[in-house]
Amino acid sequence: MAVDMDKVMAFVGKAVADVGATFAAGSVVLGHRLGLYRALAEGPATPEELAARTDTTPRYVAEWLAGQAAGGYVQHAGGVYSLCEEQAFALTDPDGPLYVPGAFVLATGIIRSEPRIAEAFRTGAGVGWHEHHEDVFLGCESFFRAGYIGHLVAEWLPALDGVVAKLERGARVADVGCGHGATTVLMAGAYPASTITGSDYHDASIEVARKRAADAGVGDRTSFEVASAQGFGGTGYDLVTTFDCLHDMGDPLGAARHIRAALDPDGTWMVVEPAAGDSVDENTNPVGRLFYGASTLCCVPAARSQEGGYSLGAQAGPAALRQVATDAGFTRFRRVVGTPLNDVYEIRP
């Protein structure tokens, strides 16, 4: 077999970049945990100055800063490091509309489960969401919450037909697969006349969600239950939401049927899922690569750990989602809005 060494070296260069990115992921998490990015945003600093601001060791900070500069995450000139405005915007505010470190906490948390995932490849078994390291739950909340802060109230809900008016008057909402309750709290805060019920099968996440709601001052109009998407309580909901979780379910069709039964006849199911096309070719891009990787290591194993064994995967695409909705008896399905990372669908009976 003839091998083109120029092409080999080009591929090796790609692999070197990916290995470097893998190591860099851990460094970003360090910057998040130790407050290094936030401290650097206070002003340019030498390693010694940044170490003093963060009560860390200068030699470690020097190496961290050098790697961050090499990766383009910080600026460097004459031994002094800084963040430009765009880097500070993306790296320093966990309550803002973009928080990049959360994605790295999620990713490095998922990678911890690689040995178990390898065994699942051999046996066909699943690895439950609840079986992952706690960084998966914290990173998922941190990363996705930023997007929800930026888009949910300002863009996504207003794109739905008549939903905001109901929420303003006082609607009943079920937030299914709510995790730590980020979306539940955001909706409750924006629409004080409405009541929001969050549900998730992971009891530890529900405990956190209750605390998040109480801390945000919306405990009086939120409630939470430990329940699957196929078994959450209540009927007559004006709005049911599933945020980035339908593809993690072992029985998405069962969930869709239960949601339809729980909706008011004029109710709406809002589905937020990772941005995707309907084929591998359509998803051969950086976003598709990100979500296929997460899906291989987390989403498909989570679905296979549940009853049903039906794995949509994180790049299911609109055709697969429409099929689930149609099979569940819904008659109206449309994509209403999206971001580079998410697609938002309105589904109605």
mmCIF file of C-alpha atoms in Angstrom:
data_model
loop_
_atom_site.group_PDB
_atom_site.id
_atom_site.type_symbol
_atom_site.label_atom_id
_atom_site.label_comp_id
_atom_site.label_asym_id
_atom_site.label_seq_id
_atom_site.Cartn_x
_atom_site.Cartn_y
_atom_site.Cartn_z
ATOM 1 C CA MET A 1 0.000 0.000 0.000
ATOM 2 C CA ALA A 2 1.398 3.372 -1.036
ATOM 3 C CA VAL A 3 1.281 5.951 1.726
ATOM 4 C CA ASP A 4 1.416 9.654 1.024
ATOM 5 C CA MET A 5 3.653 10.909 3.845
ATOM 6 C CA ASP A 6 2.495 14.488 3.390
ATOM 7 C CA LYS A 7 -1.057 13.340 4.123
ATOM 8 C CA VAL A 8 0.191 11.239 7.038
ATOM 9 C CA MET A 9 1.944 14.233 8.571
ATOM 10 C CA ALA A 10 -1.129 16.401 8.031
ATOM 11 C CA PHE A 11 -3.149 13.809 9.940
ATOM 12 C CA VAL A 12 -0.501 13.629 12.667
ATOM 13 C CA GLY A 13 -0.726 17.401 12.968
ATOM 14 C CA LYS A 14 -4.465 17.086 13.524
ATOM 15 C CA ALA A 15 -3.891 14.395 16.155
ATOM 16 C CA VAL A 16 -1.279 16.534 17.932
ATOM 17 C CA ALA A 17 -3.803 19.373 18.077
ATOM 18 C CA ASP A 18 -6.420 17.026 19.529
ATOM 19 C CA VAL A 19 -4.064 15.627 22.165
ATOM 20 C CA GLY A 20 -3.103 19.165 23.092
ATOM 21 C CA ALA A 21 -6.777 20.063 23.363
ATOM 22 C CA THR A 22 -7.334 17.074 25.630
ATOM 23 C CA PHE A 23 -4.637 18.240 28.034
ATOM 24 C CA ALA A 24 -5.877 21.816 27.700
ATOM 25 C CA ALA A 25 -9.325 20.727 28.870
ATOM 26 C CA GLY A 26 -7.896 19.894 32.266
ATOM 27 C CA SER A 27 -6.172 23.265 32.389
ATOM 28 C CA VAL A 28 -9.427 25.090 31.648
ATOM 29 C CA VAL A 29 -11.082 23.213 34.504
ATOM 30 C CA LEU A 30 -8.224 24.308 36.773
ATOM 31 C CA GLY A 31 -8.792 27.900 35.721
ATOM 32 C CA HIS A 32 -12.476 27.486 36.577
ATOM 33 C CA ARG A 33 -11.954 25.804 39.956
ATOM 34 C CA LEU A 34 -9.176 28.085 41.162
ATOM 35 C CA GLY A 35 -10.700 31.357 39.941
ATOM 36 C CA LEU A 36 -7.687 32.064 37.738
ATOM 37 C CA TYR A 37 -9.681 33.471 34.834
ATOM 38 C CA ARG A 38 -11.783 35.717 37.055
ATOM 39 C CA ALA A 39 -8.688 37.002 38.829
ATOM 40 C CA LEU A 40 -6.887 37.681 35.556
ATOM 41 C CA ALA A 41 -9.914 39.632 34.348
ATOM 42 C CA GLU A 42 -9.190 42.107 37.156
ATOM 43 C CA GLY A 43 -6.156 43.281 35.188
ATOM 44 C CA PRO A 44 -2.901 42.159 33.518
ATOM 45 C CA ALA A 45 -0.613 40.151 35.775
ATOM 46 C CA THR A 46 2.653 38.293 35.984
ATOM 47 C CA PRO A 47 2.481 34.714 37.259
ATOM 48 C CA GLU A 48 3.529 35.957 40.682
ATOM 49 C CA GLU A 49 0.807 38.596 40.751
ATOM 50 C CA LEU A 50 -1.901 36.191 39.614
ATOM 51 C CA ALA A 51 -0.763 33.640 42.189
ATOM 52 C CA ALA A 52 -1.052 36.266 44.893
ATOM 53 C CA ARG A 53 -4.572 37.169 43.775
ATOM 54 C CA THR A 54 -5.693 33.529 43.905
ATOM 55 C CA ASP A 55 -3.657 32.196 46.840
ATOM 56 C CA THR A 56 -1.899 29.695 44.574
ATOM 57 C CA THR A 57 1.743 28.800 43.845
ATOM 58 C CA PRO A 58 3.600 30.977 41.300
ATOM 59 C CA ARG A 59 5.454 28.099 39.614
ATOM 60 C CA TYR A 60 2.222 26.265 38.861
ATOM 61 C CA VAL A 61 0.539 29.453 37.718
ATOM 62 C CA ALA A 62 3.455 30.256 35.391
ATOM 63 C CA GLU A 63 3.102 26.916 33.619
ATOM 64 C CA TRP A 64 -0.665 27.258 33.447
ATOM 65 C CA LEU A 65 -0.456 30.736 31.949
ATOM 66 C CA ALA A 66 2.095 29.648 29.353
ATOM 67 C CA GLY A 67 -0.174 26.836 28.223
ATOM 68 C CA GLN A 68 -3.187 29.132 28.148
ATOM 69 C CA ALA A 69 -1.279 31.616 26.001
ATOM 70 C CA ALA A 70 -0.150 28.854 23.637
ATOM 71 C CA GLY A 71 -3.765 27.763 23.254
ATOM 72 C CA GLY A 72 -5.094 31.277 22.650
ATOM 73 C CA TYR A 73 -7.081 31.468 25.886
ATOM 74 C CA VAL A 74 -5.071 34.378 27.348
ATOM 75 C CA GLN A 75 -2.879 37.149 25.956
ATOM 76 C CA HIS A 76 0.870 37.393 26.614
ATOM 77 C CA ALA A 77 3.419 40.151 26.144
ATOM 78 C CA GLY A 78 6.737 40.623 27.911
ATOM 79 C CA GLY A 79 6.037 38.223 30.743
ATOM 80 C CA VAL A 80 2.650 39.786 31.524
ATOM 81 C CA TYR A 81 -0.611 37.971 30.869
ATOM 82 C CA SER A 82 -4.112 39.338 30.325
ATOM 83 C CA LEU A 83 -7.566 38.590 28.975
ATOM 84 C CA CYS A 84 -9.062 40.487 26.078
ATOM 85 C CA GLU A 85 -12.720 41.493 26.458
ATOM 86 C CA GLU A 86 -13.967 38.555 24.398
ATOM 87 C CA GLN A 87 -11.972 36.008 26.386
ATOM 88 C CA ALA A 88 -13.182 37.511 29.653
ATOM 89 C CA PHE A 89 -16.780 37.407 28.419
ATOM 90 C CA ALA A 90 -16.539 33.681 27.619
ATOM 91 C CA LEU A 91 -14.420 32.533 30.568
ATOM 92 C CA THR A 92 -15.328 34.465 33.686
ATOM 93 C CA ASP A 93 -19.076 34.796 34.294
ATOM 94 C CA PRO A 94 -20.904 31.577 35.287
ATOM 95 C CA ASP A 95 -24.162 33.545 35.447
ATOM 96 C CA GLY A 96 -23.796 35.092 32.004
ATOM 97 C CA PRO A 97 -25.089 33.994 28.585
ATOM 98 C CA LEU A 98 -21.846 32.135 27.761
ATOM 99 C CA TYR A 99 -19.588 30.186 30.105
ATOM 100 C CA VAL A 100 -17.080 28.053 28.241
ATOM 101 C CA PRO A 101 -15.427 26.389 31.293
ATOM 102 C CA GLY A 102 -18.680 24.593 32.087
ATOM 103 C CA ALA A 103 -18.337 22.591 28.879
ATOM 104 C CA PHE A 104 -14.870 21.447 29.945
ATOM 105 C CA VAL A 105 -16.067 20.425 33.404
ATOM 106 C CA LEU A 106 -18.755 18.352 31.679
ATOM 107 C CA ALA A 107 -16.354 16.823 29.163
ATOM 108 C CA THR A 108 -13.626 15.879 31.630
ATOM 109 C CA GLY A 109 -16.274 14.486 33.961
ATOM 110 C CA ILE A 110 -17.648 12.256 31.208
ATOM 111 C CA ILE A 111 -14.182 11.016 30.243
ATOM 112 C CA ARG A 112 -13.736 9.648 33.767
ATOM 113 C CA SER A 113 -16.269 6.945 32.832
ATOM 114 C CA GLU A 114 -14.325 5.703 29.787
ATOM 115 C CA PRO A 115 -13.442 2.289 31.311
ATOM 116 C CA ARG A 116 -17.102 1.595 32.049
ATOM 117 C CA ILE A 117 -18.136 2.767 28.589
ATOM 118 C CA ALA A 118 -15.546 0.449 27.022
ATOM 119 C CA GLU A 119 -17.086 -2.460 28.890
ATOM 120 C CA ALA A 120 -20.558 -1.364 27.757
ATOM 121 C CA PHE A 121 -19.325 -1.491 24.150
ATOM 122 C CA ARG A 122 -18.490 -5.168 24.715
ATOM 123 C CA THR A 123 -21.661 -6.153 26.569
ATOM 124 C CA GLY A 124 -24.238 -3.832 25.018
ATOM 125 C CA ALA A 125 -25.314 -2.721 28.486
ATOM 126 C CA GLY A 126 -25.815 0.876 29.532
ATOM 127 C CA VAL A 127 -24.233 3.308 31.961
ATOM 128 C CA GLY A 128 -26.824 5.448 33.724
ATOM 129 C CA TRP A 129 -26.661 9.205 33.938
ATOM 130 C CA HIS A 130 -26.662 8.875 37.714
ATOM 131 C CA GLU A 131 -23.567 6.638 37.570
ATOM 132 C CA HIS A 132 -21.250 9.353 36.269
ATOM 133 C CA HIS A 133 -18.897 11.552 38.280
ATOM 134 C CA GLU A 134 -20.557 14.575 39.889
ATOM 135 C CA ASP A 135 -18.668 16.878 37.506
ATOM 136 C CA VAL A 136 -20.983 15.647 34.750
ATOM 137 C CA PHE A 137 -24.011 17.059 36.577
ATOM 138 C CA LEU A 138 -22.261 20.273 37.603
ATOM 139 C CA GLY A 139 -20.696 20.825 34.180
ATOM 140 C CA CYS A 140 -23.946 20.095 32.366
ATOM 141 C CA GLU A 141 -25.770 22.666 34.471
ATOM 142 C CA SER A 142 -23.014 25.242 34.107
ATOM 143 C CA PHE A 143 -22.590 24.908 30.353
ATOM 144 C CA PHE A 144 -26.227 24.640 29.274
ATOM 145 C CA ARG A 145 -27.553 27.115 31.851
ATOM 146 C CA ALA A 146 -25.549 29.882 30.206
ATOM 147 C CA GLY A 147 -27.299 29.240 26.899
ATOM 148 C CA TYR A 148 -30.668 29.123 28.616
ATOM 149 C CA ILE A 149 -29.942 32.450 30.320
ATOM 150 C CA GLY A 150 -29.108 33.967 26.952
ATOM 151 C CA HIS A 151 -31.993 32.561 24.915
ATOM 152 C CA LEU A 152 -34.852 30.913 26.820
ATOM 153 C CA VAL A 153 -36.881 33.929 27.942
ATOM 154 C CA ALA A 154 -35.650 36.380 25.306
ATOM 155 C CA GLU A 155 -36.018 34.199 22.189
ATOM 156 C CA TRP A 156 -37.201 30.624 22.591
ATOM 157 C CA LEU A 157 -40.435 31.026 24.533
ATOM 158 C CA PRO A 158 -41.560 34.058 22.476
ATOM 159 C CA ALA A 159 -41.103 31.969 19.319
ATOM 160 C CA LEU A 160 -43.868 29.596 20.464
ATOM 161 C CA ASP A 161 -47.436 30.343 19.387
ATOM 162 C CA GLY A 162 -49.312 32.062 22.206
ATOM 163 C CA VAL A 163 -47.230 30.568 25.010
ATOM 164 C CA VAL A 164 -45.814 33.755 26.519
ATOM 165 C CA ALA A 165 -49.302 35.234 26.901
ATOM 166 C CA LYS A 166 -50.357 32.141 28.846
ATOM 167 C CA LEU A 167 -47.261 32.317 31.025
ATOM 168 C CA GLU A 168 -47.895 35.968 31.800
ATOM 169 C CA ARG A 169 -51.505 35.273 32.767
ATOM 170 C CA GLY A 170 -50.563 32.218 34.797
ATOM 171 C CA ALA A 171 -49.813 28.833 33.227
ATOM 172 C CA ARG A 172 -49.136 25.349 34.505
ATOM 173 C CA VAL A 173 -45.754 24.124 33.276
ATOM 174 C CA ALA A 174 -43.999 20.759 33.567
ATOM 175 C CA ASP A 175 -40.230 20.910 33.100
ATOM 176 C CA VAL A 176 -39.342 17.278 32.389
ATOM 177 C CA GLY A 177 -35.770 16.067 32.879
ATOM 178 C CA CYS A 178 -35.006 19.297 34.726
ATOM 179 C CA GLY A 179 -31.692 18.201 36.260
ATOM 180 C CA HIS A 180 -30.506 20.879 38.674
ATOM 181 C CA GLY A 181 -33.526 23.021 37.797
ATOM 182 C CA ALA A 182 -31.818 25.790 35.833
ATOM 183 C CA THR A 183 -34.685 26.134 33.341
ATOM 184 C CA THR A 184 -37.339 25.684 36.023
ATOM 185 C CA VAL A 185 -35.876 28.577 38.008
ATOM 186 C CA LEU A 186 -35.486 30.806 34.939
ATOM 187 C CA MET A 187 -39.098 30.335 33.872
ATOM 188 C CA ALA A 188 -40.403 30.821 37.409
ATOM 189 C CA GLY A 189 -38.396 34.010 37.759
ATOM 190 C CA ALA A 190 -39.605 35.436 34.447
ATOM 191 C CA TYR A 191 -43.276 34.525 34.862
ATOM 192 C CA PRO A 192 -44.306 34.903 38.510
ATOM 193 C CA ALA A 193 -47.985 34.170 37.808
ATOM 194 C CA SER A 194 -47.147 30.681 36.544
ATOM 195 C CA THR A 195 -46.332 27.516 38.463
ATOM 196 C CA ILE A 196 -43.536 25.244 37.301
ATOM 197 C CA THR A 197 -43.119 21.593 38.247
ATOM 198 C CA GLY A 198 -39.690 20.117 37.587
ATOM 199 C CA SER A 199 -39.087 16.396 37.410
ATOM 200 C CA ASP A 200 -36.066 14.168 36.948
ATOM 201 C CA TYR A 201 -35.350 10.521 37.649
ATOM 202 C CA HIS A 202 -32.059 11.447 39.381
ATOM 203 C CA ASP A 203 -32.892 12.092 43.032
ATOM 204 C CA ALA A 204 -29.612 13.868 43.802
ATOM 205 C CA SER A 205 -30.286 16.390 41.018
ATOM 206 C CA ILE A 206 -33.773 17.058 42.347
ATOM 207 C CA GLU A 207 -32.309 17.839 45.768
ATOM 208 C CA VAL A 208 -30.042 20.424 44.142
ATOM 209 C CA ALA A 209 -32.957 21.819 42.100
ATOM 210 C CA ARG A 210 -35.019 22.440 45.224
ATOM 211 C CA LYS A 211 -32.111 24.358 46.749
ATOM 212 C CA ARG A 212 -31.528 26.362 43.562
ATOM 213 C CA ALA A 213 -35.199 27.391 43.511
ATOM 214 C CA ALA A 214 -35.180 28.369 47.175
ATOM 215 C CA ASP A 215 -31.976 30.378 46.777
ATOM 216 C CA ALA A 216 -33.478 32.187 43.761
ATOM 217 C CA GLY A 217 -36.596 33.120 45.725
ATOM 218 C CA VAL A 218 -39.000 31.143 43.513
ATOM 219 C CA GLY A 219 -39.695 28.253 45.862
ATOM 220 C CA ASP A 220 -43.308 29.395 46.261
ATOM 221 C CA ARG A 221 -44.128 28.824 42.592
ATOM 222 C CA THR A 222 -41.983 25.788 41.851
ATOM 223 C CA SER A 223 -42.164 22.181 42.945
ATOM 224 C CA PHE A 224 -40.029 19.173 42.139
ATOM 225 C CA GLU A 225 -40.520 15.436 42.005
ATOM 226 C CA VAL A 226 -38.317 12.425 41.412
ATOM 227 C CA ALA A 227 -39.963 10.845 38.384
ATOM 228 C CA SER A 228 -39.167 9.568 34.921
ATOM 229 C CA ALA A 229 -40.337 11.277 31.754
ATOM 230 C CA GLN A 230 -42.803 8.420 31.324
ATOM 231 C CA GLY A 231 -44.248 8.814 34.813
ATOM 232 C CA PHE A 232 -44.193 12.435 36.024
ATOM 233 C CA GLY A 233 -47.370 13.596 37.694
ATOM 234 C CA GLY A 234 -50.137 15.985 36.741
ATOM 235 C CA THR A 235 -52.364 16.743 33.764
ATOM 236 C CA GLY A 236 -53.756 19.776 32.006
ATOM 237 C CA TYR A 237 -50.383 21.442 31.530
ATOM 238 C CA ASP A 238 -50.276 24.489 29.281
ATOM 239 C CA LEU A 239 -46.607 23.865 28.533
ATOM 240 C CA VAL A 240 -44.311 20.873 28.865
ATOM 241 C CA THR A 241 -40.609 21.405 28.266
ATOM 242 C CA THR A 242 -37.735 19.001 27.683
ATOM 243 C CA PHE A 243 -34.331 20.674 27.533
ATOM 244 C CA ASP A 244 -31.468 18.690 25.984
ATOM 245 C CA CYS A 245 -32.714 15.433 27.481
ATOM 246 C CA LEU A 246 -35.084 13.624 25.096
ATOM 247 C CA HIS A 247 -32.130 11.985 23.364
ATOM 248 C CA ASP A 248 -30.907 10.620 26.741
ATOM 249 C CA MET A 249 -34.107 8.673 27.367
ATOM 250 C CA GLY A 250 -34.393 4.917 26.907
ATOM 251 C CA ASP A 251 -38.022 5.249 25.819
ATOM 252 C CA PRO A 252 -38.491 8.628 24.110
ATOM 253 C CA LEU A 253 -41.717 7.442 22.477
ATOM 254 C CA GLY A 254 -43.143 6.479 25.873
ATOM 255 C CA ALA A 255 -42.117 9.903 27.169
ATOM 256 C CA ALA A 256 -43.790 11.634 24.208
ATOM 257 C CA ARG A 257 -47.008 9.691 24.749
ATOM 258 C CA HIS A 258 -47.044 10.558 28.451
ATOM 259 C CA ILE A 259 -46.377 14.216 27.667
ATOM 260 C CA ARG A 260 -49.266 14.274 25.188
ATOM 261 C CA ALA A 261 -51.588 12.787 27.801
ATOM 262 C CA ALA A 262 -50.426 15.350 30.375
ATOM 263 C CA LEU A 263 -50.956 18.366 28.114
ATOM 264 C CA ASP A 264 -54.042 20.525 27.943
ATOM 265 C CA PRO A 265 -55.741 20.059 24.532
ATOM 266 C CA ASP A 266 -54.401 23.493 23.571
ATOM 267 C CA GLY A 267 -51.041 22.885 25.253
ATOM 268 C CA THR A 268 -47.547 22.979 23.782
ATOM 269 C CA TRP A 269 -44.552 20.703 24.112
ATOM 270 C CA MET A 270 -41.309 22.620 23.662
ATOM 271 C CA VAL A 271 -38.402 20.369 22.761
ATOM 272 C CA VAL A 272 -34.871 21.753 22.921
ATOM 273 C CA GLU A 273 -32.265 19.409 21.483
ATOM 274 C CA PRO A 274 -28.671 19.661 20.256
ATOM 275 C CA ALA A 275 -28.457 21.267 16.824
ATOM 276 C CA ALA A 276 -28.309 18.513 14.217
ATOM 277 C CA GLY A 277 -29.149 17.507 10.689
ATOM 278 C CA ASP A 278 -30.621 14.185 9.664
ATOM 279 C CA SER A 279 -27.435 12.485 8.454
ATOM 280 C CA VAL A 280 -23.810 11.968 9.407
ATOM 281 C CA ASP A 281 -22.756 14.069 6.417
ATOM 282 C CA GLU A 282 -24.904 16.983 7.615
ATOM 283 C CA ASN A 283 -23.360 16.670 11.072
ATOM 284 C CA THR A 284 -19.738 16.445 9.946
ATOM 285 C CA ASN A 285 -18.733 19.732 11.522
ATOM 286 C CA PRO A 286 -17.327 20.928 14.872
ATOM 287 C CA VAL A 287 -20.724 20.950 16.592
ATOM 288 C CA GLY A 288 -21.529 17.469 15.321
ATOM 289 C CA ARG A 289 -18.142 16.237 16.469
ATOM 290 C CA LEU A 290 -18.748 17.644 19.947
ATOM 291 C CA PHE A 291 -22.180 16.077 20.309
ATOM 292 C CA TYR A 292 -21.277 12.712 18.729
ATOM 293 C CA GLY A 293 -18.437 12.483 21.249
ATOM 294 C CA ALA A 294 -20.695 13.310 24.184
ATOM 295 C CA SER A 295 -23.337 10.953 22.838
ATOM 296 C CA THR A 296 -20.913 8.037 22.548
ATOM 297 C CA LEU A 297 -19.598 8.459 26.078
ATOM 298 C CA CYS A 298 -22.761 9.573 27.869
ATOM 299 C CA CYS A 299 -26.071 9.913 26.015
ATOM 300 C CA VAL A 300 -26.394 6.543 24.278
ATOM 301 C CA PRO A 301 -25.105 4.634 27.345
ATOM 302 C CA ALA A 302 -27.626 6.529 29.500
ATOM 303 C CA ALA A 303 -30.487 5.589 27.182
ATOM 304 C CA ARG A 304 -29.392 1.950 27.036
ATOM 305 C CA SER A 305 -29.367 1.794 30.835
ATOM 306 C CA GLN A 306 -33.118 2.482 30.916
ATOM 307 C CA GLU A 307 -36.159 0.436 30.034
ATOM 308 C CA GLY A 308 -36.942 0.629 26.343
ATOM 309 C CA GLY A 309 -33.413 0.471 24.980
ATOM 310 C CA TYR A 310 -34.242 3.026 22.291
ATOM 311 C CA SER A 311 -31.259 5.358 21.793
ATOM 312 C CA LEU A 312 -31.873 8.507 19.767
ATOM 313 C CA GLY A 313 -28.382 9.878 20.390
ATOM 314 C CA ALA A 314 -27.450 13.538 20.650
ATOM 315 C CA GLN A 315 -27.455 14.063 16.868
ATOM 316 C CA ALA A 316 -30.874 12.584 16.146
ATOM 317 C CA GLY A 317 -31.967 15.413 13.856
ATOM 318 C CA PRO A 318 -35.430 16.796 13.048
ATOM 319 C CA ALA A 319 -36.683 13.775 11.080
ATOM 320 C CA ALA A 320 -36.136 11.401 14.004
ATOM 321 C CA LEU A 321 -37.720 13.852 16.445
ATOM 322 C CA ARG A 322 -40.704 14.379 14.156
ATOM 323 C CA GLN A 323 -41.158 10.608 13.943
ATOM 324 C CA VAL A 324 -41.261 10.310 17.732
ATOM 325 C CA ALA A 325 -43.830 13.108 17.932
ATOM 326 C CA THR A 326 -45.980 11.680 15.154
ATOM 327 C CA ASP A 327 -45.906 8.159 16.583
ATOM 328 C CA ALA A 328 -47.023 9.608 19.927
ATOM 329 C CA GLY A 329 -50.091 11.176 18.314
ATOM 330 C CA PHE A 330 -48.995 14.778 17.919
ATOM 331 C CA THR A 331 -50.149 16.446 14.709
ATOM 332 C CA ARG A 332 -48.138 19.685 14.624
ATOM 333 C CA PHE A 333 -44.351 19.823 14.576
ATOM 334 C CA ARG A 334 -42.110 22.714 13.613
ATOM 335 C CA ARG A 335 -38.643 24.030 14.293
ATOM 336 C CA VAL A 336 -39.152 27.549 15.582
ATOM 337 C CA VAL A 337 -35.679 28.888 16.346
ATOM 338 C CA GLY A 338 -32.145 27.763 17.012
ATOM 339 C CA THR A 339 -28.609 28.636 18.030
ATOM 340 C CA PRO A 340 -25.286 27.154 16.888
ATOM 341 C CA LEU A 341 -25.707 24.527 19.642
ATOM 342 C CA ASN A 342 -29.460 24.023 19.943
ATOM 343 C CA ASP A 343 -32.637 23.588 17.897
ATOM 344 C CA VAL A 344 -36.011 24.458 19.425
ATOM 345 C CA TYR A 345 -39.175 22.681 18.306
ATOM 346 C CA GLU A 346 -42.846 23.415 18.966
ATOM 347 C CA ILE A 347 -44.974 20.263 19.119
ATOM 348 C CA ARG A 348 -48.726 20.341 19.652
ATOM 349 C CA PRO A 349 -51.547 17.751 19.829
#
